[in-house]
mmCIF file of C-alpha atoms in Angstrom:
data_model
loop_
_atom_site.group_PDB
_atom_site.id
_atom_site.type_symbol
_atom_site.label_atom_id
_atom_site.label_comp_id
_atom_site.label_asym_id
_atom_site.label_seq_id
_atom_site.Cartn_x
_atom_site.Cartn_y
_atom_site.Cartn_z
ATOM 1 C CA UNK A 1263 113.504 141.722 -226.527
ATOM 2 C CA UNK A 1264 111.969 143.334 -229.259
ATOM 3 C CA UNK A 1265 109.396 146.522 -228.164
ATOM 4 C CA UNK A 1266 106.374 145.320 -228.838
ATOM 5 C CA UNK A 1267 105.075 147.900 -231.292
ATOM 6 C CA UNK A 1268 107.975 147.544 -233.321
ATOM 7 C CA UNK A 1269 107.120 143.813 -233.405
ATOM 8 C CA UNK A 1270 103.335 144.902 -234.919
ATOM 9 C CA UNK A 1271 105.257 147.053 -237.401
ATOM 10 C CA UNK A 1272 107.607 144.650 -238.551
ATOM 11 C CA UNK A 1273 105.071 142.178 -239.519
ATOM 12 C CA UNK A 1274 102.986 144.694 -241.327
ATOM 13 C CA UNK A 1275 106.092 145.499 -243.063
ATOM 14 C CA UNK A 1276 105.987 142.118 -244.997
ATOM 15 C CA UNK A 1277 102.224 143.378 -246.198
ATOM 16 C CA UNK A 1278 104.218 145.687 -248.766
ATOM 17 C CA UNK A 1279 105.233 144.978 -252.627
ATOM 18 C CA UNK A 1280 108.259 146.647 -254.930
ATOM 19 C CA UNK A 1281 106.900 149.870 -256.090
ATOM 20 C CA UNK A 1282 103.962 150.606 -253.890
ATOM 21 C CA UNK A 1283 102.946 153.535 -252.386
ATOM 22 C CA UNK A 1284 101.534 153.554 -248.956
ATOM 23 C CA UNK A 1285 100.361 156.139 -246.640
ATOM 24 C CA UNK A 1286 101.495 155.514 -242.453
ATOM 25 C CA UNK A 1287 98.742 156.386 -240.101
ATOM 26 C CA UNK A 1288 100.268 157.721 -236.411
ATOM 27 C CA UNK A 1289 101.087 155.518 -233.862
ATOM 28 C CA UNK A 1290 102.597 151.837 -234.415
ATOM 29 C CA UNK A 1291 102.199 152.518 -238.337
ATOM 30 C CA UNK A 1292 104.411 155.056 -237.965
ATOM 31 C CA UNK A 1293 106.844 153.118 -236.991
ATOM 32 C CA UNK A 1294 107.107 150.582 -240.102
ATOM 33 C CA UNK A 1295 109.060 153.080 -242.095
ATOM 34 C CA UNK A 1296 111.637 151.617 -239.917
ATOM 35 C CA UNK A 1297 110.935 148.095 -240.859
ATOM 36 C CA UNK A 1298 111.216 148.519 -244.714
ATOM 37 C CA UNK A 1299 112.924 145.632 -245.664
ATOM 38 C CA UNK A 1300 116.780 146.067 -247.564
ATOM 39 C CA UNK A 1301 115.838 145.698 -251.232
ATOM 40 C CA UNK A 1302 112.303 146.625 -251.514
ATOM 41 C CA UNK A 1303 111.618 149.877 -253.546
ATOM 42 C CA UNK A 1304 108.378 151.716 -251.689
ATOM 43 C CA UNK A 1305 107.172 155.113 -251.682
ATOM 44 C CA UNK A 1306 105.841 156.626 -248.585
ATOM 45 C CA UNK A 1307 103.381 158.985 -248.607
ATOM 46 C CA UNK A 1308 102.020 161.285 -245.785
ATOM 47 C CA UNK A 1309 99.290 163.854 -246.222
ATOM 48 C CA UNK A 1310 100.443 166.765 -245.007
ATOM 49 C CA UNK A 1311 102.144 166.843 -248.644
ATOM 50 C CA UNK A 1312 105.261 164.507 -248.788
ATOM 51 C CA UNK A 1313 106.285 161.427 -251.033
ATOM 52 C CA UNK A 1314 108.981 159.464 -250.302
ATOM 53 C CA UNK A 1315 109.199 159.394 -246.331
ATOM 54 C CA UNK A 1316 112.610 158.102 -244.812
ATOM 55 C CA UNK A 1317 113.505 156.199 -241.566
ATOM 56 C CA UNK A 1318 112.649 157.781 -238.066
ATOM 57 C CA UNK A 1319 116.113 160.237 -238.011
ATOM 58 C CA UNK A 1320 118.169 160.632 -235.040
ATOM 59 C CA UNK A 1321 117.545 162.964 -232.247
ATOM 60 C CA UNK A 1322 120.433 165.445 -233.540
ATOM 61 C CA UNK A 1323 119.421 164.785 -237.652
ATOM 62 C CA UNK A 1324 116.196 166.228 -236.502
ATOM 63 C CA UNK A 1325 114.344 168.867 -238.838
ATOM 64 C CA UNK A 1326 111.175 170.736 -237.239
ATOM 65 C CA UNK A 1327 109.696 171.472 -241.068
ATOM 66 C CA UNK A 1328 109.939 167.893 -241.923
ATOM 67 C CA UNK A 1329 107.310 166.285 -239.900
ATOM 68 C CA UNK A 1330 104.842 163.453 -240.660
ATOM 69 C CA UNK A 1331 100.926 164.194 -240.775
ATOM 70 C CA UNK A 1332 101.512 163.195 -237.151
ATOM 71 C CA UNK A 1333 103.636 166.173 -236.548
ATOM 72 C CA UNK A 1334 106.422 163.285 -235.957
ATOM 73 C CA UNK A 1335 109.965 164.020 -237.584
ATOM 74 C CA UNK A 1336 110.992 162.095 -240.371
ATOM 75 C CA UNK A 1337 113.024 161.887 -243.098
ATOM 76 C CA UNK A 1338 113.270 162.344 -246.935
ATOM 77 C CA UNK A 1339 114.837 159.913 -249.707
ATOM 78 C CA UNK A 1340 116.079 160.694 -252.649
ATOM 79 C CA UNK A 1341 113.732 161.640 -255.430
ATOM 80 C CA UNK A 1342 111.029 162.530 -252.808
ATOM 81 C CA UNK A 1343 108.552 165.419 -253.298
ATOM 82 C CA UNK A 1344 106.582 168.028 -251.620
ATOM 83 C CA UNK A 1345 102.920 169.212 -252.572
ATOM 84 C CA UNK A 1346 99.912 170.931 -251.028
ATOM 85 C CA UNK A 1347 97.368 169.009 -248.442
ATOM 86 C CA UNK A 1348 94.931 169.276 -251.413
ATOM 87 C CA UNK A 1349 97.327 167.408 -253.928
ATOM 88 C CA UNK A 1350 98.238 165.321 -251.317
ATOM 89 C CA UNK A 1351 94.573 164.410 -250.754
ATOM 90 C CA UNK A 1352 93.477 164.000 -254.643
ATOM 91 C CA UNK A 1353 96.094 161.592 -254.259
ATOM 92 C CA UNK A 1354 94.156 159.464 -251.868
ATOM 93 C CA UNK A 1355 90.530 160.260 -253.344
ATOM 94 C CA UNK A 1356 91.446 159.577 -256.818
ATOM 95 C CA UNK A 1357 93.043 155.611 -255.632
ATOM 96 C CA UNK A 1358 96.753 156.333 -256.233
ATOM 97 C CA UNK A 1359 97.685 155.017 -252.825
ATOM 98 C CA UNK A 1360 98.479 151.172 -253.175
ATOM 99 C CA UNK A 1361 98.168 150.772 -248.835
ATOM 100 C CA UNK A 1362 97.563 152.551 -245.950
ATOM 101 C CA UNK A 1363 98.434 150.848 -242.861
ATOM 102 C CA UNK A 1364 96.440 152.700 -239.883
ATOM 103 C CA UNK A 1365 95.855 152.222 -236.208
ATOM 104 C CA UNK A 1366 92.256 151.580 -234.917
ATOM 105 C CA UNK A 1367 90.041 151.996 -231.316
ATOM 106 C CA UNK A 1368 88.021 148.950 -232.595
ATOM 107 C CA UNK A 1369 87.784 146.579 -235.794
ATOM 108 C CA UNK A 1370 84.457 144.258 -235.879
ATOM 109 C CA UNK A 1371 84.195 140.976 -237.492
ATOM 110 C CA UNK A 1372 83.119 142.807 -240.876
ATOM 111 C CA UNK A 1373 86.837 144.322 -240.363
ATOM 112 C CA UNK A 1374 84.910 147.564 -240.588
ATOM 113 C CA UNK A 1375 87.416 150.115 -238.219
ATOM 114 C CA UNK A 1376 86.001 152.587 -235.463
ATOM 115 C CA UNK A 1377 89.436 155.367 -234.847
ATOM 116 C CA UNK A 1378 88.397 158.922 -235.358
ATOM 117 C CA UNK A 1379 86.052 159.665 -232.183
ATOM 118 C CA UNK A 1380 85.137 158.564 -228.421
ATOM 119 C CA UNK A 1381 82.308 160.315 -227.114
ATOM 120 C CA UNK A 1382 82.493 162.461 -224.468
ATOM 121 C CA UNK A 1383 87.050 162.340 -224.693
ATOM 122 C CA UNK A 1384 89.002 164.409 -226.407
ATOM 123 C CA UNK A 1385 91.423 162.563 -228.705
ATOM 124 C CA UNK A 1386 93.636 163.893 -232.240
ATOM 125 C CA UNK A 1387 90.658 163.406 -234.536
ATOM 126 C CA UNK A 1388 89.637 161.604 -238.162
ATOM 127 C CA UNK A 1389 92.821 162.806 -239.866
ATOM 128 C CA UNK A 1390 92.938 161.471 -242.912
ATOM 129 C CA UNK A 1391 91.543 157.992 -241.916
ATOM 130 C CA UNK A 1392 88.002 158.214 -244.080
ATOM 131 C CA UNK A 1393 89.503 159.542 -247.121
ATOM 132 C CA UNK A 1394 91.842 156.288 -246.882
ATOM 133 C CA UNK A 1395 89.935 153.806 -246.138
ATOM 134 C CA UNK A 1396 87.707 155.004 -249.553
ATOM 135 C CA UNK A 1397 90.483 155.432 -251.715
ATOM 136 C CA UNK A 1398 93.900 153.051 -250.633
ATOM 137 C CA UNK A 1399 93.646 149.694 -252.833
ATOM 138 C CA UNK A 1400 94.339 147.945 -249.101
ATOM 139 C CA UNK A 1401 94.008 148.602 -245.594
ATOM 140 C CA UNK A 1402 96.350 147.323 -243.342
ATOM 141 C CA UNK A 1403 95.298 147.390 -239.153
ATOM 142 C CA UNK A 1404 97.835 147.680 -236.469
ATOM 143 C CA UNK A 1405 97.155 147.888 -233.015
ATOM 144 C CA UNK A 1406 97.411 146.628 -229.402
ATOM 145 C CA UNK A 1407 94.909 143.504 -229.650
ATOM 146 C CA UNK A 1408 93.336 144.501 -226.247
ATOM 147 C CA UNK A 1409 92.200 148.184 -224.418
ATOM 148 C CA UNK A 1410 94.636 149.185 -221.273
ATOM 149 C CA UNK A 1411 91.661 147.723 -219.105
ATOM 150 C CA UNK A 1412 92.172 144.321 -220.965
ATOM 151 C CA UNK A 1413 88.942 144.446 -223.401
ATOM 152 C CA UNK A 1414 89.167 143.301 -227.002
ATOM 153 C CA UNK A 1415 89.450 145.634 -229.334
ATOM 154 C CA UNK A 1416 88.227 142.793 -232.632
ATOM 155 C CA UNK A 1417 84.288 142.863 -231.954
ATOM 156 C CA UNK A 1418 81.134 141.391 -233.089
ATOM 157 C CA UNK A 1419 80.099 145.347 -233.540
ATOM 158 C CA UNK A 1420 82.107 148.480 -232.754
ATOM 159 C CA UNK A 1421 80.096 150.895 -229.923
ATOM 160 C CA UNK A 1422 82.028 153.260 -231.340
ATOM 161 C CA UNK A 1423 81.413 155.606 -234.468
ATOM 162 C CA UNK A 1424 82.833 153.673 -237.706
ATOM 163 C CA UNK A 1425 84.939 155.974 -239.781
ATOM 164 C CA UNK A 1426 83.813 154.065 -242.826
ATOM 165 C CA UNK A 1427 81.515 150.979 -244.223
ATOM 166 C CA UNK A 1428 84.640 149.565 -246.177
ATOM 167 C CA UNK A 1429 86.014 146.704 -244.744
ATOM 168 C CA UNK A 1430 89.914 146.496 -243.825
ATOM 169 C CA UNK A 1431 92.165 144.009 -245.432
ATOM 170 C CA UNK A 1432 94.525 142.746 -242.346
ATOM 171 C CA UNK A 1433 94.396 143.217 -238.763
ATOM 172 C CA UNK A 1434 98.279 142.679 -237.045
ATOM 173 C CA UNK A 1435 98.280 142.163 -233.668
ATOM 174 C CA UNK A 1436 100.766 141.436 -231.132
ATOM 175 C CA UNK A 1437 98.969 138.421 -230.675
ATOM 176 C CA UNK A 1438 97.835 137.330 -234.043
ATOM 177 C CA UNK A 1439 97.359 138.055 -237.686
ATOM 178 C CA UNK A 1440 93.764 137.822 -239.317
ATOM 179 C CA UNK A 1441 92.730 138.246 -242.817
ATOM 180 C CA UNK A 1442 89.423 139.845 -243.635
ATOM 181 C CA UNK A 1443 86.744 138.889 -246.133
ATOM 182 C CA UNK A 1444 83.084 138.492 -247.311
ATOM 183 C CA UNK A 1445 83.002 135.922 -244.966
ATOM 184 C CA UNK A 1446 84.297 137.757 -242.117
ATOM 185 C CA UNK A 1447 87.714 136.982 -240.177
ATOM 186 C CA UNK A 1448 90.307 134.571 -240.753
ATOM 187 C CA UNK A 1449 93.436 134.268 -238.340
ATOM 188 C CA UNK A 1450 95.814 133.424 -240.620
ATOM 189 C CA UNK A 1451 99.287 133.690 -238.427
ATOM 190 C CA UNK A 1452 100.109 133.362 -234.517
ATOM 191 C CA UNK A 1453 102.817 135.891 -232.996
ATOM 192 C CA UNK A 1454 105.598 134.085 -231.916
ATOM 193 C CA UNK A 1455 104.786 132.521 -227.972
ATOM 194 C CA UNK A 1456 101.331 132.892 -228.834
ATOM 195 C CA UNK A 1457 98.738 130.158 -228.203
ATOM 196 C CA UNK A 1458 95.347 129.957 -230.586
ATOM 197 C CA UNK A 1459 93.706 129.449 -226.839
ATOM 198 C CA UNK A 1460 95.155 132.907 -226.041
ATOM 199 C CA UNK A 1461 93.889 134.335 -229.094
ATOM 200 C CA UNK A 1462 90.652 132.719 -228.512
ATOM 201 C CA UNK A 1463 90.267 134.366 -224.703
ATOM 202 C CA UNK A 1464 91.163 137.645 -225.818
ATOM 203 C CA UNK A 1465 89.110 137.928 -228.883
ATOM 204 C CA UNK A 1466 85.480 139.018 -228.864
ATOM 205 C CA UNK A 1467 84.612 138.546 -232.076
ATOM 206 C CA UNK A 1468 83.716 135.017 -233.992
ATOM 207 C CA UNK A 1469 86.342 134.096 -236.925
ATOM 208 C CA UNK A 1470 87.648 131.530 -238.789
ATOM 209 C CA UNK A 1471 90.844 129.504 -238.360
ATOM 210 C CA UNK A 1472 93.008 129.270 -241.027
ATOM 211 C CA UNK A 1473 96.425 128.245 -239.711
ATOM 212 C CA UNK A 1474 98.864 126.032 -241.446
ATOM 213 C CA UNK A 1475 97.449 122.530 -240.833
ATOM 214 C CA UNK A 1476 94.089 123.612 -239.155
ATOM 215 C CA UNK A 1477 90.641 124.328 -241.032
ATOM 216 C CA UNK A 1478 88.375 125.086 -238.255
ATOM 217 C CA UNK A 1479 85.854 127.887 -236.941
ATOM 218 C CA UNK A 1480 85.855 129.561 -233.441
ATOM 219 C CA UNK A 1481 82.544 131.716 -232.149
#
């Protein structure tokens, strides 16, 4: 059975064209690089100063300088390149990254994102999450669809700090797949076992259905 991280990676995998150049947030977008599909020619981009990111390398292929803005290993491909954090981030200010594909604590039904702070814990920090959700062309969401304690994490409005007013593009769940516009959120795919009912239970926030054969709203 497929981990089910890797199963929210692999679908956001299929969110990528030929020739774009997207930036991995940590966590389950990390792991995509290993979903690239044979064939498609991407550039990965991290911004601790590398272009052209590789597959996750073996325990024993292992570098310590080549790390991920994570501080994850990872690999280089051919033809890939090294700058400075502050090439790296007039990169992402000045719209040269096609997608990022982040993690998130909450998304609402704007698809605005809340994943830089929790008051009053101690987590890694904003990163380089506001600087790419002003400047990537699309914004990709992946993340567990509920909290450890079972809570949604899609909601009418995030209680916690939004990293920035623009809206995301897709949220990929392990339940579902939802499309965001003016209009709010559209779930667009069910993950494989997955009932709309279940989707429906776990969700907090309103959106529209737009599955093959189906045309209607759920609040």
């Amino acid at each position: 059975m497929i981990d089910v991280k890797d199963m929210i990676a692999q679908r956001a995998a299929r969110e990528l064209q030929d020739g774009d150049i997207i930036n991995l947030g940590i966590g389950i977008p990390t792991r995509v690089a290993d979903f690239i599909p044979e064939g498609l020619n991407v550039f990965l981009h991290t911004e601790n100063g590398l272009l052209g990111v590789g597959p996750t390398p073996e325990r024993h292929e292992t570098d310590p300088d080549l790390v991920n803005a994570g501080k994850m290993p990872v690999t280089e491909t051919t033809g890939s390149s090294f700058f400075s954090s502050a090439d790296s981030f007039a990169m992402i200010r000045g719209g040269h990254i096609d997608v990022a594909i982040l993690g998130a604590l909450q998304v609402d039904a704007l698809g605005r994102v809340s994943n830089w702070s929790v008051p009053g814990q101690s987590i890694i920090g904003v990163g380089g999450a506001m600087d790419l959700l002003t400047g990537a062309k699309k914004v990709v969401i992946t993340m567990n669809h509920t909290t450890r304690e079972g809570e949604s994490k899609i909601v009418e409005t995030c209680s916690l700090p939004l990293t920035s007013l623009r809206k995301v593009d897709v949220i990929i769940t392990e339940l579902a797949v939802f499309n965001v516009s003016r209009q709010g959120l559209t779930l667009i795919e069910l993950m494989p076992g997955v009932t709309l009912e279940e989707v429906k239970e776990r969700t907090a926030a309103g959106f529209q259905i737009g599955l093959k054969g189906r045309g209607d709203e759920f609040d």
